[in-house]
mmCIF file with all atom_site columns, C-alpha atoms in Angstrom:
data_model
loop_
_atom_site.group_PDB
_atom_site.id
_atom_site.type_symbol
_atom_site.label_atom_id
_atom_site.label_alt_id
_atom_site.label_comp_id
_atom_site.label_asym_id
_atom_site.label_entity_id
_atom_site.label_seq_id
_atom_site.pdbx_PDB_ins_code
_atom_site.Cartn_x
_atom_site.Cartn_y
_atom_site.Cartn_z
_atom_site.occupancy
_atom_site.B_iso_or_equiv
_atom_site.pdbx_formal_charge
_atom_site.auth_seq_id
_atom_site.auth_comp_id
_atom_site.auth_asym_id
_atom_site.auth_atom_id
_atom_site.pdbx_PDB_model_num
ATOM 1   C CA . MET A 1 1   ? 22.491  -3.256  11.762  1.00 57.00 ? 255 MET A CA 1
ATOM 2   C CA . ASN A 1 2   ? 18.908  -1.166  11.990  1.00 82.00 ? 256 ASN A CA 1
ATOM 3   C CA . ASN A 1 3   ? 17.695  -3.424  9.156   1.00 89.00 ? 257 ASN A CA 1
ATOM 4   C CA . ASP A 1 4   ? 18.394  -6.334  10.659  1.00 93.00 ? 258 ASP A CA 1
ATOM 5   C CA . ILE A 1 5   ? 16.381  -5.359  14.037  1.00 96.00 ? 259 ILE A CA 1
ATOM 6   C CA . LYS A 1 6   ? 13.545  -4.523  11.765  1.00 96.00 ? 260 LYS A CA 1
ATOM 7   C CA . TYR A 1 7   ? 13.767  -8.002  10.119  1.00 95.00 ? 261 TYR A CA 1
ATOM 8   C CA . ARG A 1 8   ? 14.057  -9.623  13.484  1.00 96.00 ? 262 ARG A CA 1
ATOM 9   C CA . LEU A 1 9   ? 10.933  -7.518  14.725  1.00 97.00 ? 263 LEU A CA 1
ATOM 10  C CA . ALA A 1 10  ? 9.052   -8.369  11.383  1.00 95.00 ? 264 ALA A CA 1
ATOM 11  C CA . ASN A 1 11  ? 9.827   -12.082 12.285  1.00 94.00 ? 265 ASN A CA 1
ATOM 12  C CA . ALA A 1 12  ? 8.359   -11.792 15.460  1.00 96.00 ? 266 ALA A CA 1
ATOM 13  C CA . MET A 1 13  ? 5.217   -9.980  14.380  1.00 94.00 ? 267 MET A CA 1
ATOM 14  C CA . LYS A 1 14  ? 4.360   -13.121 12.229  1.00 91.00 ? 268 LYS A CA 1
ATOM 15  C CA . LYS A 1 15  ? 5.033   -15.310 14.884  1.00 92.00 ? 269 LYS A CA 1
ATOM 16  C CA . CYS A 1 16  ? 2.687   -13.284 16.889  1.00 94.00 ? 270 CYS A CA 1
ATOM 17  C CA . MET A 1 17  ? 0.047   -13.636 13.717  1.00 89.00 ? 271 MET A CA 1
ATOM 18  C CA . TYR A 1 18  ? 0.097   -17.192 13.789  1.00 86.00 ? 272 TYR A CA 1
ATOM 19  C CA . SER A 1 19  ? -1.954  -17.280 17.246  1.00 88.00 ? 273 SER A CA 1
ATOM 20  C CA . SER A 1 20  ? -3.408  -13.787 16.995  1.00 89.00 ? 274 SER A CA 1
ATOM 21  C CA . PRO A 1 21  ? -5.344  -11.171 14.600  1.00 85.00 ? 275 PRO A CA 1
ATOM 22  C CA . VAL A 1 22  ? -3.059  -8.184  14.353  1.00 85.00 ? 276 VAL A CA 1
ATOM 23  C CA . GLU A 1 23  ? -5.740  -5.633  15.941  1.00 85.00 ? 277 GLU A CA 1
ATOM 24  C CA . LYS A 1 24  ? -4.982  -7.801  19.337  1.00 91.00 ? 278 LYS A CA 1
ATOM 25  C CA . ILE A 1 25  ? -1.206  -8.039  18.409  1.00 93.00 ? 279 ILE A CA 1
ATOM 26  C CA . THR A 1 26  ? 0.446   -5.307  21.329  1.00 96.00 ? 280 THR A CA 1
ATOM 27  C CA . VAL A 1 27  ? 3.804   -4.192  21.203  1.00 97.00 ? 281 VAL A CA 1
ATOM 28  C CA . LYS A 1 28  ? 5.059   -5.906  24.084  1.00 98.00 ? 282 LYS A CA 1
ATOM 29  C CA . GLU A 1 29  ? 4.461   -8.973  22.726  1.00 97.00 ? 283 GLU A CA 1
ATOM 30  C CA . ILE A 1 30  ? 6.399   -8.526  19.518  1.00 97.00 ? 284 ILE A CA 1
ATOM 31  C CA . SER A 1 31  ? 8.967   -6.762  21.319  1.00 98.00 ? 285 SER A CA 1
ATOM 32  C CA . ASP A 1 32  ? 8.941   -10.204 23.435  1.00 97.00 ? 286 ASP A CA 1
ATOM 33  C CA . ALA A 1 33  ? 9.150   -12.559 20.850  1.00 97.00 ? 287 ALA A CA 1
ATOM 34  C CA . CYS A 1 34  ? 11.925  -10.811 19.365  1.00 97.00 ? 288 CYS A CA 1
ATOM 35  C CA . GLY A 1 35  ? 13.747  -10.463 22.409  1.00 97.00 ? 289 GLY A CA 1
ATOM 36  C CA . VAL A 1 36  ? 13.931  -6.622  22.709  1.00 97.00 ? 290 VAL A CA 1
ATOM 37  C CA . THR A 1 37  ? 12.600  -3.939  24.622  1.00 97.00 ? 291 THR A CA 1
ATOM 38  C CA . ARG A 1 38  ? 9.587   -1.731  23.969  1.00 97.00 ? 292 ARG A CA 1
ATOM 39  C CA . GLN A 1 39  ? 11.927  1.123   23.544  1.00 97.00 ? 293 GLN A CA 1
ATOM 40  C CA . THR A 1 40  ? 13.940  -0.761  20.707  1.00 96.00 ? 294 THR A CA 1
ATOM 41  C CA . PHE A 1 41  ? 10.752  -1.435  18.943  1.00 97.00 ? 295 PHE A CA 1
ATOM 42  C CA . TYR A 1 42  ? 9.782   2.203   18.927  1.00 97.00 ? 296 TYR A CA 1
ATOM 43  C CA . ARG A 1 43  ? 13.371  3.293   17.836  1.00 96.00 ? 297 ARG A CA 1
ATOM 44  C CA . ASN A 1 44  ? 12.148  1.698   14.623  1.00 96.00 ? 298 ASN A CA 1
ATOM 45  C CA . PHE A 1 45  ? 8.616   1.795   14.116  1.00 96.00 ? 299 PHE A CA 1
ATOM 46  C CA . LYS A 1 46  ? 6.011   4.219   15.473  1.00 95.00 ? 300 LYS A CA 1
ATOM 47  C CA . ASP A 1 47  ? 3.537   1.192   15.676  1.00 93.00 ? 301 ASP A CA 1
ATOM 48  C CA . LYS A 1 48  ? 2.501   -1.984  14.779  1.00 91.00 ? 302 LYS A CA 1
ATOM 49  C CA . TYR A 1 49  ? 1.132   -1.182  11.603  1.00 86.00 ? 303 TYR A CA 1
ATOM 50  C CA . ASP A 1 50  ? 3.989   0.878   10.874  1.00 90.00 ? 304 ASP A CA 1
ATOM 51  C CA . LEU A 1 51  ? 5.950   -2.437  11.226  1.00 92.00 ? 305 LEU A CA 1
ATOM 52  C CA . ILE A 1 52  ? 3.259   -3.865  8.763   1.00 86.00 ? 306 ILE A CA 1
ATOM 53  C CA . ASN A 1 53  ? 3.928   -1.485  6.354   1.00 82.00 ? 307 ASN A CA 1
ATOM 54  C CA . TRP A 1 54  ? 7.713   -1.453  6.279   1.00 89.00 ? 308 TRP A CA 1
ATOM 55  C CA . TYR A 1 55  ? 7.582   -5.113  6.014   1.00 88.00 ? 309 TYR A CA 1
ATOM 56  C CA . PHE A 1 56  ? 5.348   -5.023  3.120   1.00 81.00 ? 310 PHE A CA 1
ATOM 57  C CA . ASP A 1 57  ? 7.279   -2.422  1.283   1.00 81.00 ? 311 ASP A CA 1
ATOM 58  C CA . LYS A 1 58  ? 10.391  -4.921  1.555   1.00 83.00 ? 312 LYS A CA 1
ATOM 59  C CA . ILE A 1 59  ? 8.168   -7.620  0.059   1.00 77.00 ? 313 ILE A CA 1
ATOM 60  C CA . LEU A 1 60  ? 6.434   -5.434  -2.332  1.00 73.00 ? 314 LEU A CA 1
ATOM 61  C CA . VAL A 1 61  ? 10.223  -4.267  -3.361  1.00 72.00 ? 315 VAL A CA 1
ATOM 62  C CA . GLU A 1 62  ? 10.740  -7.967  -4.274  1.00 70.00 ? 316 GLU A CA 1
ATOM 63  C CA . SER A 1 63  ? 7.363   -8.733  -5.744  1.00 66.00 ? 317 SER A CA 1
ATOM 64  C CA . PHE A 1 64  ? 8.219   -5.738  -8.160  1.00 66.00 ? 318 PHE A CA 1
ATOM 65  C CA . ARG A 1 65  ? 11.599  -7.057  -8.903  1.00 65.00 ? 319 ARG A CA 1
ATOM 66  C CA . GLN A 1 66  ? 9.529   -10.591 -9.714  1.00 58.00 ? 320 GLN A CA 1
ATOM 67  C CA . MET A 1 67  ? 7.277   -7.981  -11.612 1.00 59.00 ? 321 MET A CA 1
ATOM 68  C CA . GLY A 1 68  ? 10.185  -6.493  -13.669 1.00 57.00 ? 322 GLY A CA 1
ATOM 69  C CA . GLU A 1 69  ? 11.421  -9.786  -14.577 1.00 60.00 ? 323 GLU A CA 1
ATOM 70  C CA . GLY A 1 70  ? 8.128   -10.610 -16.372 1.00 55.00 ? 324 GLY A CA 1
ATOM 71  C CA . HIS A 1 71  ? 8.044   -9.517  -19.795 1.00 66.00 ? 325 HIS A CA 1
ATOM 72  C CA . THR A 1 72  ? 4.412   -8.754  -19.815 1.00 77.00 ? 326 THR A CA 1
ATOM 73  C CA . VAL A 1 73  ? 1.896   -7.750  -17.284 1.00 81.00 ? 327 VAL A CA 1
ATOM 74  C CA . TYR A 1 74  ? 0.641   -11.221 -17.376 1.00 85.00 ? 328 TYR A CA 1
ATOM 75  C CA . GLU A 1 75  ? 3.902   -12.502 -16.423 1.00 83.00 ? 329 GLU A CA 1
ATOM 76  C CA . SER A 1 76  ? 4.429   -10.049 -13.901 1.00 81.00 ? 330 SER A CA 1
ATOM 77  C CA . LEU A 1 77  ? 1.142   -10.719 -11.958 1.00 85.00 ? 331 LEU A CA 1
ATOM 78  C CA . VAL A 1 78  ? 1.772   -13.955 -12.096 1.00 87.00 ? 332 VAL A CA 1
ATOM 79  C CA . ASN A 1 79  ? 5.424   -13.513 -10.452 1.00 82.00 ? 333 ASN A CA 1
ATOM 80  C CA . LYS A 1 80  ? 3.820   -11.183 -7.753  1.00 82.00 ? 334 LYS A CA 1
ATOM 81  C CA . PHE A 1 81  ? 1.206   -13.456 -6.958  1.00 88.00 ? 335 PHE A CA 1
ATOM 82  C CA . GLU A 1 82  ? 3.510   -16.871 -6.499  1.00 87.00 ? 336 GLU A CA 1
ATOM 83  C CA . TYR A 1 83  ? 5.483   -14.442 -4.543  1.00 82.00 ? 337 TYR A CA 1
ATOM 84  C CA . ILE A 1 84  ? 2.446   -13.450 -2.200  1.00 85.00 ? 338 ILE A CA 1
ATOM 85  C CA . GLN A 1 85  ? 1.936   -17.288 -1.426  1.00 88.00 ? 339 GLN A CA 1
ATOM 86  C CA . MET A 1 86  ? 5.301   -17.768 -0.433  1.00 86.00 ? 340 MET A CA 1
ATOM 87  C CA . GLU A 1 87  ? 4.562   -14.978 2.431   1.00 83.00 ? 341 GLU A CA 1
ATOM 88  C CA . GLN A 1 88  ? 0.857   -16.032 2.705   1.00 84.00 ? 342 GLN A CA 1
ATOM 89  C CA . LEU A 1 89  ? 0.080   -16.083 6.347   1.00 81.00 ? 343 LEU A CA 1
ATOM 90  C CA . PHE A 1 90  ? 1.646   -12.253 6.534   1.00 81.00 ? 344 PHE A CA 1
ATOM 91  C CA . PHE A 1 91  ? -0.519  -11.016 3.561   1.00 82.00 ? 345 PHE A CA 1
ATOM 92  C CA . LYS A 1 92  ? -3.649  -12.790 4.682   1.00 83.00 ? 346 LYS A CA 1
ATOM 93  C CA . ALA A 1 93  ? -3.232  -11.336 8.286   1.00 77.00 ? 347 ALA A CA 1
ATOM 94  C CA . ALA A 1 94  ? -2.169  -7.893  7.327   1.00 75.00 ? 348 ALA A CA 1
ATOM 95  C CA . PHE A 1 95  ? -5.103  -7.465  4.798   1.00 80.00 ? 349 PHE A CA 1
ATOM 96  C CA . LYS A 1 96  ? -7.764  -8.764  7.531   1.00 76.00 ? 350 LYS A CA 1
ATOM 97  C CA . ASN A 1 97  ? -7.137  -5.770  9.380   1.00 66.00 ? 351 ASN A CA 1
ATOM 98  C CA . ASP A 1 98  ? -8.730  -2.555  8.456   1.00 59.00 ? 352 ASP A CA 1
ATOM 99  C CA . ASP A 1 99  ? -7.092  -0.187  10.965  1.00 58.00 ? 353 ASP A CA 1
ATOM 100 C CA . GLN A 1 100 ? -4.834  2.719   10.672  1.00 50.00 ? 354 GLN A CA 1
ATOM 101 C CA . ASN A 1 101 ? -2.373  2.771   8.254   1.00 52.00 ? 355 ASN A CA 1
ATOM 102 C CA . ASN A 1 102 ? -4.415  0.472   6.092   1.00 72.00 ? 356 ASN A CA 1
ATOM 103 C CA . LEU A 1 103 ? -2.602  -2.082  3.895   1.00 75.00 ? 357 LEU A CA 1
ATOM 104 C CA . ARG A 1 104 ? -4.989  -1.989  1.226   1.00 82.00 ? 358 ARG A CA 1
ATOM 105 C CA . GLU A 1 105 ? -4.472  1.681   0.671   1.00 84.00 ? 359 GLU A CA 1
ATOM 106 C CA . HIS A 1 106 ? -0.456  1.499   1.437   1.00 80.00 ? 360 HIS A CA 1
ATOM 107 C CA . ASP A 1 107 ? -0.843  -1.355  -1.641  1.00 82.00 ? 361 ASP A CA 1
ATOM 108 C CA . PHE A 1 108 ? -2.913  0.741   -4.071  1.00 89.00 ? 362 PHE A CA 1
ATOM 109 C CA . GLU A 1 109 ? -0.341  3.612   -3.616  1.00 89.00 ? 363 GLU A CA 1
ATOM 110 C CA . LEU A 1 110 ? 2.795   1.589   -4.329  1.00 83.00 ? 364 LEU A CA 1
ATOM 111 C CA . ILE A 1 111 ? 1.322   -0.093  -7.163  1.00 86.00 ? 365 ILE A CA 1
ATOM 112 C CA . ARG A 1 112 ? -0.083  2.965   -8.936  1.00 93.00 ? 366 ARG A CA 1
ATOM 113 C CA . GLN A 1 113 ? 3.425   4.758   -8.617  1.00 91.00 ? 367 GLN A CA 1
ATOM 114 C CA . PHE A 1 114 ? 5.101   1.528   -9.750  1.00 85.00 ? 368 PHE A CA 1
ATOM 115 C CA . TYR A 1 115 ? 2.817   1.730   -13.129 1.00 90.00 ? 369 TYR A CA 1
ATOM 116 C CA . ILE A 1 116 ? 3.276   5.452   -13.245 1.00 95.00 ? 370 ILE A CA 1
ATOM 117 C CA . ASP A 1 117 ? 6.808   5.178   -13.279 1.00 91.00 ? 371 ASP A CA 1
ATOM 118 C CA . GLN A 1 118 ? 6.782   2.663   -15.611 1.00 87.00 ? 372 GLN A CA 1
ATOM 119 C CA . ILE A 1 119 ? 4.565   4.510   -18.121 1.00 92.00 ? 373 ILE A CA 1
ATOM 120 C CA . GLU A 1 120 ? 6.243   7.888   -17.841 1.00 95.00 ? 374 GLU A CA 1
ATOM 121 C CA . ASN A 1 121 ? 10.111  6.177   -17.919 1.00 92.00 ? 375 ASN A CA 1
ATOM 122 C CA . LYS A 1 122 ? 8.831   4.073   -21.075 1.00 89.00 ? 376 LYS A CA 1
ATOM 123 C CA . SER A 1 123 ? 6.885   7.044   -22.886 1.00 92.00 ? 377 SER A CA 1
ATOM 124 C CA . HIS A 1 124 ? 9.346   9.646   -21.706 1.00 95.00 ? 378 HIS A CA 1
ATOM 125 C CA . ARG A 1 125 ? 5.873   12.045  -20.953 1.00 95.00 ? 379 ARG A CA 1
ATOM 126 C CA . LYS A 1 126 ? 3.906   12.562  -18.131 1.00 97.00 ? 380 LYS A CA 1
ATOM 127 C CA . ILE A 1 127 ? 0.643   10.513  -17.881 1.00 97.00 ? 381 ILE A CA 1
ATOM 128 C CA . SER A 1 128 ? -2.655  12.067  -19.340 1.00 97.00 ? 382 SER A CA 1
ATOM 129 C CA . ASP A 1 129 ? -5.237  12.949  -16.273 1.00 98.00 ? 383 ASP A CA 1
ATOM 130 C CA . LYS A 1 130 ? -7.833  10.373  -18.327 1.00 97.00 ? 384 LYS A CA 1
ATOM 131 C CA . LEU A 1 131 ? -5.323  7.550   -18.207 1.00 97.00 ? 385 LEU A CA 1
ATOM 132 C CA . LEU A 1 132 ? -3.807  8.241   -14.374 1.00 98.00 ? 386 LEU A CA 1
ATOM 133 C CA . PHE A 1 133 ? -7.804  7.867   -13.887 1.00 98.00 ? 387 PHE A CA 1
ATOM 134 C CA . GLN A 1 134 ? -8.186  4.387   -15.641 1.00 97.00 ? 388 GLN A CA 1
ATOM 135 C CA . LEU A 1 135 ? -4.641  3.202   -14.351 1.00 97.00 ? 389 LEU A CA 1
ATOM 136 C CA . GLU A 1 136 ? -6.358  4.354   -10.462 1.00 98.00 ? 390 GLU A CA 1
ATOM 137 C CA . MET A 1 137 ? -9.445  2.582   -11.205 1.00 97.00 ? 391 MET A CA 1
ATOM 138 C CA . TYR A 1 138 ? -7.479  -0.450  -12.449 1.00 97.00 ? 392 TYR A CA 1
ATOM 139 C CA . CYS A 1 139 ? -5.006  -0.547  -9.510  1.00 95.00 ? 393 CYS A CA 1
ATOM 140 C CA . GLN A 1 140 ? -8.137  -0.163  -7.391  1.00 96.00 ? 394 GLN A CA 1
ATOM 141 C CA . GLY A 1 141 ? -9.650  -3.113  -8.469  1.00 96.00 ? 395 GLY A CA 1
ATOM 142 C CA . SER A 1 142 ? -6.586  -5.178  -8.578  1.00 94.00 ? 396 SER A CA 1
ATOM 143 C CA . VAL A 1 143 ? -6.333  -4.752  -5.266  1.00 91.00 ? 397 VAL A CA 1
ATOM 144 C CA . PHE A 1 144 ? -9.559  -5.586  -4.268  1.00 93.00 ? 398 PHE A CA 1
ATOM 145 C CA . MET A 1 145 ? -9.325  -8.549  -6.044  1.00 95.00 ? 399 MET A CA 1
ATOM 146 C CA . THR A 1 146 ? -6.034  -9.472  -4.838  1.00 92.00 ? 400 THR A CA 1
ATOM 147 C CA . THR A 1 147 ? -7.343  -8.974  -1.265  1.00 91.00 ? 401 THR A CA 1
ATOM 148 C CA . GLN A 1 148 ? -10.016 -11.294 -1.910  1.00 94.00 ? 402 GLN A CA 1
ATOM 149 C CA . TRP A 1 149 ? -7.990  -13.848 -3.298  1.00 95.00 ? 403 TRP A CA 1
ATOM 150 C CA . VAL A 1 150 ? -5.412  -13.732 -0.144  1.00 92.00 ? 404 VAL A CA 1
ATOM 151 C CA . LEU A 1 151 ? -8.424  -13.697 2.178   1.00 91.00 ? 405 LEU A CA 1
ATOM 152 C CA . GLY A 1 152 ? -9.781  -16.944 0.633   1.00 92.00 ? 406 GLY A CA 1
ATOM 153 C CA . TYR A 1 153 ? -12.836 -15.672 -0.917  1.00 94.00 ? 407 TYR A CA 1
ATOM 154 C CA . LYS A 1 154 ? -11.533 -16.335 -4.234  1.00 94.00 ? 408 LYS A CA 1
ATOM 155 C CA . ASN A 1 155 ? -10.083 -19.511 -5.545  1.00 95.00 ? 409 ASN A CA 1
ATOM 156 C CA . PHE A 1 156 ? -7.595  -18.930 -8.149  1.00 97.00 ? 410 PHE A CA 1
ATOM 157 C CA . THR A 1 157 ? -3.954  -20.023 -8.911  1.00 96.00 ? 411 THR A CA 1
ATOM 158 C CA . PRO A 1 158 ? -1.607  -17.114 -9.556  1.00 95.00 ? 412 PRO A CA 1
ATOM 159 C CA . GLN A 1 159 ? -1.827  -17.760 -12.907 1.00 97.00 ? 413 GLN A CA 1
ATOM 160 C CA . GLU A 1 160 ? -5.935  -17.616 -13.155 1.00 97.00 ? 414 GLU A CA 1
ATOM 161 C CA . LEU A 1 161 ? -5.733  -14.585 -11.270 1.00 97.00 ? 415 LEU A CA 1
ATOM 162 C CA . ALA A 1 162 ? -2.756  -12.751 -12.939 1.00 94.00 ? 416 ALA A CA 1
ATOM 163 C CA . ARG A 1 163 ? -4.630  -13.722 -16.338 1.00 96.00 ? 417 ARG A CA 1
ATOM 164 C CA . LEU A 1 164 ? -8.112  -12.233 -14.888 1.00 96.00 ? 418 LEU A CA 1
ATOM 165 C CA . LEU A 1 165 ? -6.586  -9.134  -14.031 1.00 95.00 ? 419 LEU A CA 1
ATOM 166 C CA . SER A 1 166 ? -4.251  -8.660  -16.866 1.00 92.00 ? 420 SER A CA 1
ATOM 167 C CA . ASP A 1 167 ? -7.726  -9.503  -19.450 1.00 93.00 ? 421 ASP A CA 1
ATOM 168 C CA . SER A 1 168 ? -9.893  -6.818  -17.358 1.00 95.00 ? 422 SER A CA 1
ATOM 169 C CA . MET A 1 169 ? -7.570  -3.715  -17.999 1.00 94.00 ? 423 MET A CA 1
ATOM 170 C CA . PRO A 1 170 ? -9.214  -0.829  -19.732 1.00 95.00 ? 424 PRO A CA 1
ATOM 171 C CA . ALA A 1 171 ? -8.412  -0.885  -23.470 1.00 95.00 ? 425 ALA A CA 1
ATOM 172 C CA . GLU A 1 172 ? -6.762  2.814   -23.334 1.00 96.00 ? 426 GLU A CA 1
ATOM 173 C CA . LEU A 1 173 ? -4.812  1.768   -20.500 1.00 96.00 ? 427 LEU A CA 1
ATOM 174 C CA . ALA A 1 174 ? -3.935  -1.913  -22.138 1.00 94.00 ? 428 ALA A CA 1
ATOM 175 C CA . GLU A 1 175 ? -2.870  0.106   -25.043 1.00 94.00 ? 429 GLU A CA 1
ATOM 176 C CA . THR A 1 176 ? -0.607  2.429   -23.698 1.00 94.00 ? 430 THR A CA 1
ATOM 177 C CA . PHE A 1 177 ? 0.715   -0.510  -21.877 1.00 90.00 ? 431 PHE A CA 1
ATOM 178 C CA . ARG A 1 178 ? 1.362   -2.085  -25.233 1.00 88.00 ? 432 ARG A CA 1
ATOM 179 C CA . LYS A 1 179 ? 3.216   0.794   -26.311 1.00 89.00 ? 433 LYS A CA 1
ATOM 180 C CA . VAL A 1 180 ? 5.757   0.852   -23.621 1.00 86.00 ? 434 VAL A CA 1
ATOM 181 C CA . ASN A 1 181 ? 6.407   -3.049  -24.029 1.00 80.00 ? 435 ASN A CA 1
ATOM 182 C CA . LEU A 1 182 ? 4.478   -3.574  -20.338 1.00 77.00 ? 436 LEU A CA 1
ATOM 183 C CA . ILE A 1 183 ? 2.147   -6.025  -22.201 1.00 73.00 ? 437 ILE A CA 1
#
């Protein structure tokens, strides 16, 4: 029941995104578009950015599931980018916004943790500080380039973007990914 309301609110938010930038959308507009009260909204989310982050998490869970179906980082990224294309309106509107609960930072944290978990679970040891630095640098760059692509500043197919990102991985990180069968 609670997830049903949350998904309804997310769909209402997406409807609002068709006509207004995120920063101009109000909780009242979202609630009205969903057919619920503002109190119902606030029982489920702190604010509109909390709603965006929740929905983004749901989308990322699906895109990570898609990534998990790929056998290599390249294949995983292609799966993720194809999924992002299906939700393009949401991603474009959400990534344009630099306000509180920043989606880019949220994306970075989720992707960073995804890769840490993959490396540590498959290698059965904690990631080194040096490798963590490389991973964080790579993830920041990936999020930036993905954002540029979503916003239309980079014109690549999902395959082209995935190839560029997988080829840009630092050598030591790429070697670790190979050892744990992520490449």
